[in-house]
Amino acid sequence: LMKKTLLIFSLCLTIIGCGKKEPSYPIYTMAQKREIYREAKKNNDEKKLKELRELRDRLELEAKKNNDPVASEEFYQWDAVLKGV
């Protein structure tokens, strides 16, 4: 009985541990990205602009380090928004 309980518990932990993890970065649509940038630029909010640049840099690292296609796409979109493309 003890072995069976331990086996079931281990199996449950394995299943839970292998679940899809949420990304450690926010995901926005392209329109949301442009609006966030536009607001920060309009209000001359240097703090927010710096946060956006740091987010872009973090996404670039995340994409390269973990080979994360979502982070890569987010990076390219933020890069385009911040460069005014």
mmCIF file of N, CA and C in Angstrom:
data_model
loop_
_atom_site.group_PDB
_atom_site.id
_atom_site.type_symbol
_atom_site.label_atom_id
_atom_site.label_comp_id
_atom_site.label_asym_id
_atom_site.label_seq_id
_atom_site.Cartn_x
_atom_site.Cartn_y
_atom_site.Cartn_z
ATOM 1 N N LEU A 1 0.834 -1.202 0.000
ATOM 2 C CA LEU A 1 0.000 0.000 0.000
ATOM 3 C C LEU A 1 0.872 1.256 0.000
ATOM 4 N N MET A 2 1.944 1.240 0.796
ATOM 5 C CA MET A 2 2.831 2.402 0.888
ATOM 6 C C MET A 2 3.522 2.664 -0.459
ATOM 7 N N LYS A 3 3.986 1.581 -1.102
ATOM 8 C CA LYS A 3 4.657 1.732 -2.393
ATOM 9 C C LYS A 3 3.697 2.295 -3.434
ATOM 10 N N LYS A 4 2.468 1.815 -3.432
ATOM 11 C CA LYS A 4 1.456 2.263 -4.389
ATOM 12 C C LYS A 4 1.156 3.758 -4.192
ATOM 13 N N THR A 5 1.005 4.173 -2.936
ATOM 14 C CA THR A 5 0.735 5.583 -2.618
ATOM 15 C C THR A 5 1.893 6.460 -3.069
ATOM 16 N N LEU A 6 3.107 6.011 -2.762
ATOM 17 C CA LEU A 6 4.302 6.767 -3.143
ATOM 18 C C LEU A 6 4.413 6.870 -4.666
ATOM 19 N N LEU A 7 4.118 5.790 -5.353
ATOM 20 C CA LEU A 7 4.181 5.778 -6.813
ATOM 21 C C LEU A 7 3.158 6.747 -7.411
ATOM 22 N N ILE A 8 1.944 6.734 -6.910
ATOM 23 C CA ILE A 8 0.892 7.637 -7.401
ATOM 24 C C ILE A 8 1.268 9.089 -7.119
ATOM 25 N N PHE A 9 1.777 9.345 -5.917
ATOM 26 C CA PHE A 9 2.188 10.703 -5.550
ATOM 27 C C PHE A 9 3.311 11.191 -6.481
ATOM 28 N N SER A 10 4.303 10.335 -6.728
ATOM 29 C CA SER A 10 5.417 10.682 -7.618
ATOM 30 C C SER A 10 4.925 10.968 -9.035
ATOM 31 N N LEU A 11 4.002 10.147 -9.496
ATOM 32 C CA LEU A 11 3.448 10.327 -10.830
ATOM 33 C C LEU A 11 2.725 11.671 -10.946
ATOM 34 N N CYS A 12 1.935 12.000 -9.928
ATOM 35 C CA CYS A 12 1.219 13.290 -9.929
ATOM 36 C C CYS A 12 2.191 14.461 -9.944
ATOM 37 N N LEU A 13 3.249 14.391 -9.136
ATOM 38 C CA LEU A 13 4.255 15.453 -9.113
ATOM 39 C C LEU A 13 4.933 15.606 -10.472
ATOM 40 N N THR A 14 5.205 14.501 -11.110
ATOM 41 C CA THR A 14 5.848 14.533 -12.436
ATOM 42 C C THR A 14 4.934 15.209 -13.450
ATOM 43 N N ILE A 15 3.670 14.851 -13.437
ATOM 44 C CA ILE A 15 2.711 15.437 -14.376
ATOM 45 C C ILE A 15 2.584 16.942 -14.134
ATOM 46 N N ILE A 16 2.478 17.335 -12.882
ATOM 47 C CA ILE A 16 2.363 18.759 -12.542
ATOM 48 C C ILE A 16 3.634 19.506 -12.931
ATOM 49 N N GLY A 17 4.794 18.920 -12.637
ATOM 50 C CA GLY A 17 6.084 19.548 -12.924
ATOM 51 C C GLY A 17 6.350 19.745 -14.404
ATOM 52 N N CYS A 18 5.774 18.908 -15.226
ATOM 53 C CA CYS A 18 6.009 18.981 -16.672
ATOM 54 C C CYS A 18 4.992 19.856 -17.394
ATOM 55 N N GLY A 19 4.123 20.493 -16.668
ATOM 56 C CA GLY A 19 3.103 21.349 -17.283
ATOM 57 C C GLY A 19 3.715 22.546 -17.979
ATOM 58 N N LYS A 20 2.963 23.142 -18.879
ATOM 59 C CA LYS A 20 3.427 24.323 -19.613
ATOM 60 C C LYS A 20 3.581 25.491 -18.653
ATOM 61 N N LYS A 21 4.766 26.073 -18.673
ATOM 62 C CA LYS A 21 5.041 27.187 -17.770
ATOM 63 C C LYS A 21 4.641 28.510 -18.424
ATOM 64 N N GLU A 22 4.141 29.416 -17.609
ATOM 65 C CA GLU A 22 3.798 30.747 -18.102
ATOM 66 C C GLU A 22 5.084 31.509 -18.377
ATOM 67 N N PRO A 23 5.126 32.323 -19.416
ATOM 68 C CA PRO A 23 6.342 33.096 -19.684
ATOM 69 C C PRO A 23 6.584 34.116 -18.566
ATOM 70 N N SER A 24 7.846 34.442 -18.365
ATOM 71 C CA SER A 24 8.216 35.376 -17.299
ATOM 72 C C SER A 24 8.165 36.828 -17.787
ATOM 73 N N TYR A 25 7.530 37.054 -18.918
ATOM 74 C CA TYR A 25 7.444 38.400 -19.491
ATOM 75 C C TYR A 25 6.008 38.646 -19.955
ATOM 76 N N PRO A 26 5.605 39.917 -19.968
ATOM 77 C CA PRO A 26 4.247 40.226 -20.426
ATOM 78 C C PRO A 26 4.139 40.100 -21.948
ATOM 79 N N ILE A 27 2.967 39.697 -22.411
ATOM 80 C CA ILE A 27 2.729 39.581 -23.855
ATOM 81 C C ILE A 27 1.589 40.532 -24.226
ATOM 82 N N TYR A 28 1.862 41.391 -25.210
ATOM 83 C CA TYR A 28 0.876 42.366 -25.678
ATOM 84 C C TYR A 28 0.675 42.193 -27.178
ATOM 85 N N THR A 29 -0.467 42.663 -27.667
ATOM 86 C CA THR A 29 -0.672 42.691 -29.116
ATOM 87 C C THR A 29 0.163 43.840 -29.675
ATOM 88 N N MET A 30 0.336 43.857 -30.976
ATOM 89 C CA MET A 30 1.110 44.935 -31.605
ATOM 90 C C MET A 30 0.440 46.289 -31.344
ATOM 91 N N ALA A 31 -0.883 46.334 -31.399
ATOM 92 C CA ALA A 31 -1.610 47.587 -31.146
ATOM 93 C C ALA A 31 -1.379 48.059 -29.714
ATOM 94 N N GLN A 32 -1.386 47.126 -28.763
ATOM 95 C CA GLN A 32 -1.136 47.481 -27.360
ATOM 96 C C GLN A 32 0.282 48.016 -27.184
ATOM 97 N N LYS A 33 1.231 47.372 -27.851
ATOM 98 C CA LYS A 33 2.628 47.825 -27.765
ATOM 99 C C LYS A 33 2.748 49.261 -28.268
ATOM 100 N N ARG A 34 2.146 49.524 -29.419
ATOM 101 C CA ARG A 34 2.217 50.882 -29.986
ATOM 102 C C ARG A 34 1.562 51.900 -29.058
ATOM 103 N N GLU A 35 0.425 51.536 -28.465
ATOM 104 C CA GLU A 35 -0.290 52.440 -27.569
ATOM 105 C C GLU A 35 0.531 52.720 -26.297
ATOM 106 N N ILE A 36 1.131 51.693 -25.724
ATOM 107 C CA ILE A 36 1.967 51.858 -24.533
ATOM 108 C C ILE A 36 3.119 52.804 -24.851
ATOM 109 N N TYR A 37 3.769 52.575 -25.991
ATOM 110 C CA TYR A 37 4.894 53.420 -26.403
ATOM 111 C C TYR A 37 4.442 54.853 -26.668
ATOM 112 N N ARG A 38 3.316 54.990 -27.385
ATOM 113 C CA ARG A 38 2.787 56.314 -27.715
ATOM 114 C C ARG A 38 2.485 57.122 -26.450
ATOM 115 N N GLU A 39 1.851 56.470 -25.472
ATOM 116 C CA GLU A 39 1.524 57.130 -24.200
ATOM 117 C C GLU A 39 2.787 57.581 -23.473
ATOM 118 N N ALA A 40 3.772 56.704 -23.408
ATOM 119 C CA ALA A 40 5.023 57.028 -22.713
ATOM 120 C C ALA A 40 5.736 58.187 -23.414
ATOM 121 N N LYS A 41 5.721 58.159 -24.734
ATOM 122 C CA LYS A 41 6.378 59.214 -25.520
ATOM 123 C C LYS A 41 5.632 60.548 -25.359
ATOM 124 N N LYS A 42 4.292 60.470 -25.431
ATOM 125 C CA LYS A 42 3.471 61.681 -25.323
ATOM 126 C C LYS A 42 3.652 62.357 -23.960
ATOM 127 N N ASN A 43 3.722 61.532 -22.913
ATOM 128 C CA ASN A 43 3.873 62.063 -21.555
ATOM 129 C C ASN A 43 5.330 62.291 -21.173
ATOM 130 N N ASN A 44 6.224 62.069 -22.129
ATOM 131 C CA ASN A 44 7.659 62.240 -21.890
ATOM 132 C C ASN A 44 8.095 61.456 -20.650
ATOM 133 N N ASP A 45 7.589 60.228 -20.517
ATOM 134 C CA ASP A 45 7.825 59.366 -19.356
ATOM 135 C C ASP A 45 9.103 58.553 -19.572
ATOM 136 N N GLU A 46 10.226 59.140 -19.179
ATOM 137 C CA GLU A 46 11.526 58.487 -19.378
ATOM 138 C C GLU A 46 11.621 57.162 -18.630
ATOM 139 N N LYS A 47 10.996 57.087 -17.459
ATOM 140 C CA LYS A 47 11.026 55.861 -16.666
ATOM 141 C C LYS A 47 10.353 54.716 -17.438
ATOM 142 N N LYS A 48 9.183 54.999 -18.011
ATOM 143 C CA LYS A 48 8.448 53.982 -18.771
ATOM 144 C C LYS A 48 9.214 53.587 -20.037
ATOM 145 N N LEU A 49 9.796 54.566 -20.723
ATOM 146 C CA LEU A 49 10.571 54.275 -21.929
ATOM 147 C C LEU A 49 11.774 53.385 -21.598
ATOM 148 N N LYS A 50 12.410 53.668 -20.451
ATOM 149 C CA LYS A 50 13.537 52.848 -20.006
ATOM 150 C C LYS A 50 13.057 51.427 -19.707
ATOM 151 N N GLU A 51 11.895 51.294 -19.057
ATOM 152 C CA GLU A 51 11.327 49.969 -18.766
ATOM 153 C C GLU A 51 11.074 49.190 -20.060
ATOM 154 N N LEU A 52 10.560 49.890 -21.076
ATOM 155 C CA LEU A 52 10.278 49.228 -22.356
ATOM 156 C C LEU A 52 11.567 48.757 -23.036
ATOM 157 N N ARG A 53 12.611 49.584 -22.965
ATOM 158 C CA ARG A 53 13.904 49.180 -23.544
ATOM 159 C C ARG A 53 14.472 47.974 -22.790
ATOM 160 N N GLU A 54 14.328 47.986 -21.442
ATOM 161 C CA GLU A 54 14.814 46.865 -20.636
ATOM 162 C C GLU A 54 14.021 45.589 -20.944
ATOM 163 N N LEU A 55 12.711 45.731 -21.157
ATOM 164 C CA LEU A 55 11.874 44.586 -21.526
ATOM 165 C C LEU A 55 12.341 44.006 -22.858
ATOM 166 N N ARG A 56 12.582 44.889 -23.823
ATOM 167 C CA ARG A 56 13.071 44.436 -25.138
ATOM 168 C C ARG A 56 14.384 43.664 -24.985
ATOM 169 N N ASP A 57 15.300 44.189 -24.167
ATOM 170 C CA ASP A 57 16.590 43.531 -23.971
ATOM 171 C C ASP A 57 16.423 42.181 -23.265
ATOM 172 N N ARG A 58 15.505 42.138 -22.283
ATOM 173 C CA ARG A 58 15.242 40.889 -21.567
ATOM 174 C C ARG A 58 14.655 39.840 -22.512
ATOM 175 N N LEU A 59 13.754 40.287 -23.402
ATOM 176 C CA LEU A 59 13.157 39.368 -24.376
ATOM 177 C C LEU A 59 14.211 38.812 -25.327
ATOM 178 N N GLU A 60 15.152 39.655 -25.726
ATOM 179 C CA GLU A 60 16.217 39.209 -26.623
ATOM 180 C C GLU A 60 17.045 38.112 -25.943
ATOM 181 N N LEU A 61 17.386 38.349 -24.670
ATOM 182 C CA LEU A 61 18.157 37.346 -23.928
ATOM 183 C C LEU A 61 17.364 36.055 -23.753
ATOM 184 N N GLU A 62 16.105 36.194 -23.390
ATOM 185 C CA GLU A 62 15.223 35.038 -23.182
ATOM 186 C C GLU A 62 15.120 34.212 -24.474
ATOM 187 N N ALA A 63 14.985 34.903 -25.598
ATOM 188 C CA ALA A 63 14.855 34.227 -26.891
ATOM 189 C C ALA A 63 16.124 33.446 -27.227
ATOM 190 N N LYS A 64 17.281 34.056 -26.971
ATOM 191 C CA LYS A 64 18.547 33.395 -27.303
ATOM 192 C C LYS A 64 18.887 32.289 -26.315
ATOM 193 N N LYS A 65 18.708 32.588 -25.021
ATOM 194 C CA LYS A 65 19.107 31.650 -23.975
ATOM 195 C C LYS A 65 18.247 30.380 -23.983
ATOM 196 N N ASN A 66 16.932 30.557 -24.092
ATOM 197 C CA ASN A 66 16.015 29.419 -23.997
ATOM 198 C C ASN A 66 15.452 28.979 -25.337
ATOM 199 N N ASN A 67 15.943 29.597 -26.402
ATOM 200 C CA ASN A 67 15.439 29.286 -27.742
ATOM 201 C C ASN A 67 13.906 29.382 -27.759
ATOM 202 N N ASP A 68 13.407 30.485 -27.220
ATOM 203 C CA ASP A 68 11.968 30.699 -27.030
ATOM 204 C C ASP A 68 11.396 31.474 -28.217
ATOM 205 N N PRO A 69 10.574 30.831 -29.056
ATOM 206 C CA PRO A 69 10.043 31.515 -30.241
ATOM 207 C C PRO A 69 9.075 32.658 -29.883
ATOM 208 N N VAL A 70 8.345 32.535 -28.779
ATOM 209 C CA VAL A 70 7.422 33.599 -28.368
ATOM 210 C C VAL A 70 8.219 34.825 -27.940
ATOM 211 N N ALA A 71 9.266 34.610 -27.147
ATOM 212 C CA ALA A 71 10.123 35.726 -26.715
ATOM 213 C C ALA A 71 10.780 36.382 -27.919
ATOM 214 N N SER A 72 11.165 35.582 -28.888
ATOM 215 C CA SER A 72 11.794 36.105 -30.099
ATOM 216 C C SER A 72 10.822 37.014 -30.858
ATOM 217 N N GLU A 73 9.596 36.555 -31.031
ATOM 218 C CA GLU A 73 8.581 37.351 -31.733
ATOM 219 C C GLU A 73 8.282 38.637 -30.960
ATOM 220 N N GLU A 74 8.148 38.518 -29.637
ATOM 221 C CA GLU A 74 7.903 39.694 -28.797
ATOM 222 C C GLU A 74 9.060 40.680 -28.913
ATOM 223 N N PHE A 75 10.292 40.171 -28.914
ATOM 224 C CA PHE A 75 11.470 41.034 -29.051
ATOM 225 C C PHE A 75 11.424 41.818 -30.358
ATOM 226 N N TYR A 76 11.178 41.116 -31.472
ATOM 227 C CA TYR A 76 11.166 41.792 -32.774
ATOM 228 C C TYR A 76 10.052 42.838 -32.852
ATOM 229 N N GLN A 77 8.907 42.541 -32.250
ATOM 230 C CA GLN A 77 7.812 43.514 -32.264
ATOM 231 C C GLN A 77 8.159 44.747 -31.425
ATOM 232 N N TRP A 78 8.667 44.523 -30.196
ATOM 233 C CA TRP A 78 9.048 45.670 -29.357
ATOM 234 C C TRP A 78 10.169 46.470 -30.009
ATOM 235 N N ASP A 79 11.123 45.773 -30.628
ATOM 236 C CA ASP A 79 12.229 46.453 -31.287
ATOM 237 C C ASP A 79 11.702 47.367 -32.391
ATOM 238 N N ALA A 80 10.746 46.882 -33.164
ATOM 239 C CA ALA A 80 10.164 47.687 -34.238
ATOM 240 C C ALA A 80 9.415 48.890 -33.667
ATOM 241 N N VAL A 81 8.644 48.670 -32.601
ATOM 242 C CA VAL A 81 7.870 49.765 -31.988
ATOM 243 C C VAL A 81 8.826 50.829 -31.450
ATOM 244 N N LEU A 82 9.874 50.398 -30.731
ATOM 245 C CA LEU A 82 10.811 51.353 -30.122
ATOM 246 C C LEU A 82 11.657 52.100 -31.152
ATOM 247 N N LYS A 83 11.841 51.482 -32.326
ATOM 248 C CA LYS A 83 12.593 52.162 -33.393
ATOM 249 C C LYS A 83 11.662 53.001 -34.286
ATOM 250 N N GLY A 84 10.371 52.930 -33.994
ATOM 251 C CA GLY A 84 9.420 53.742 -34.749
ATOM 252 C C GLY A 84 9.092 53.194 -36.122
ATOM 253 N N VAL A 85 9.263 51.909 -36.310
ATOM 254 C CA VAL A 85 8.980 51.286 -37.627
ATOM 255 C C VAL A 85 7.492 51.050 -37.763
#
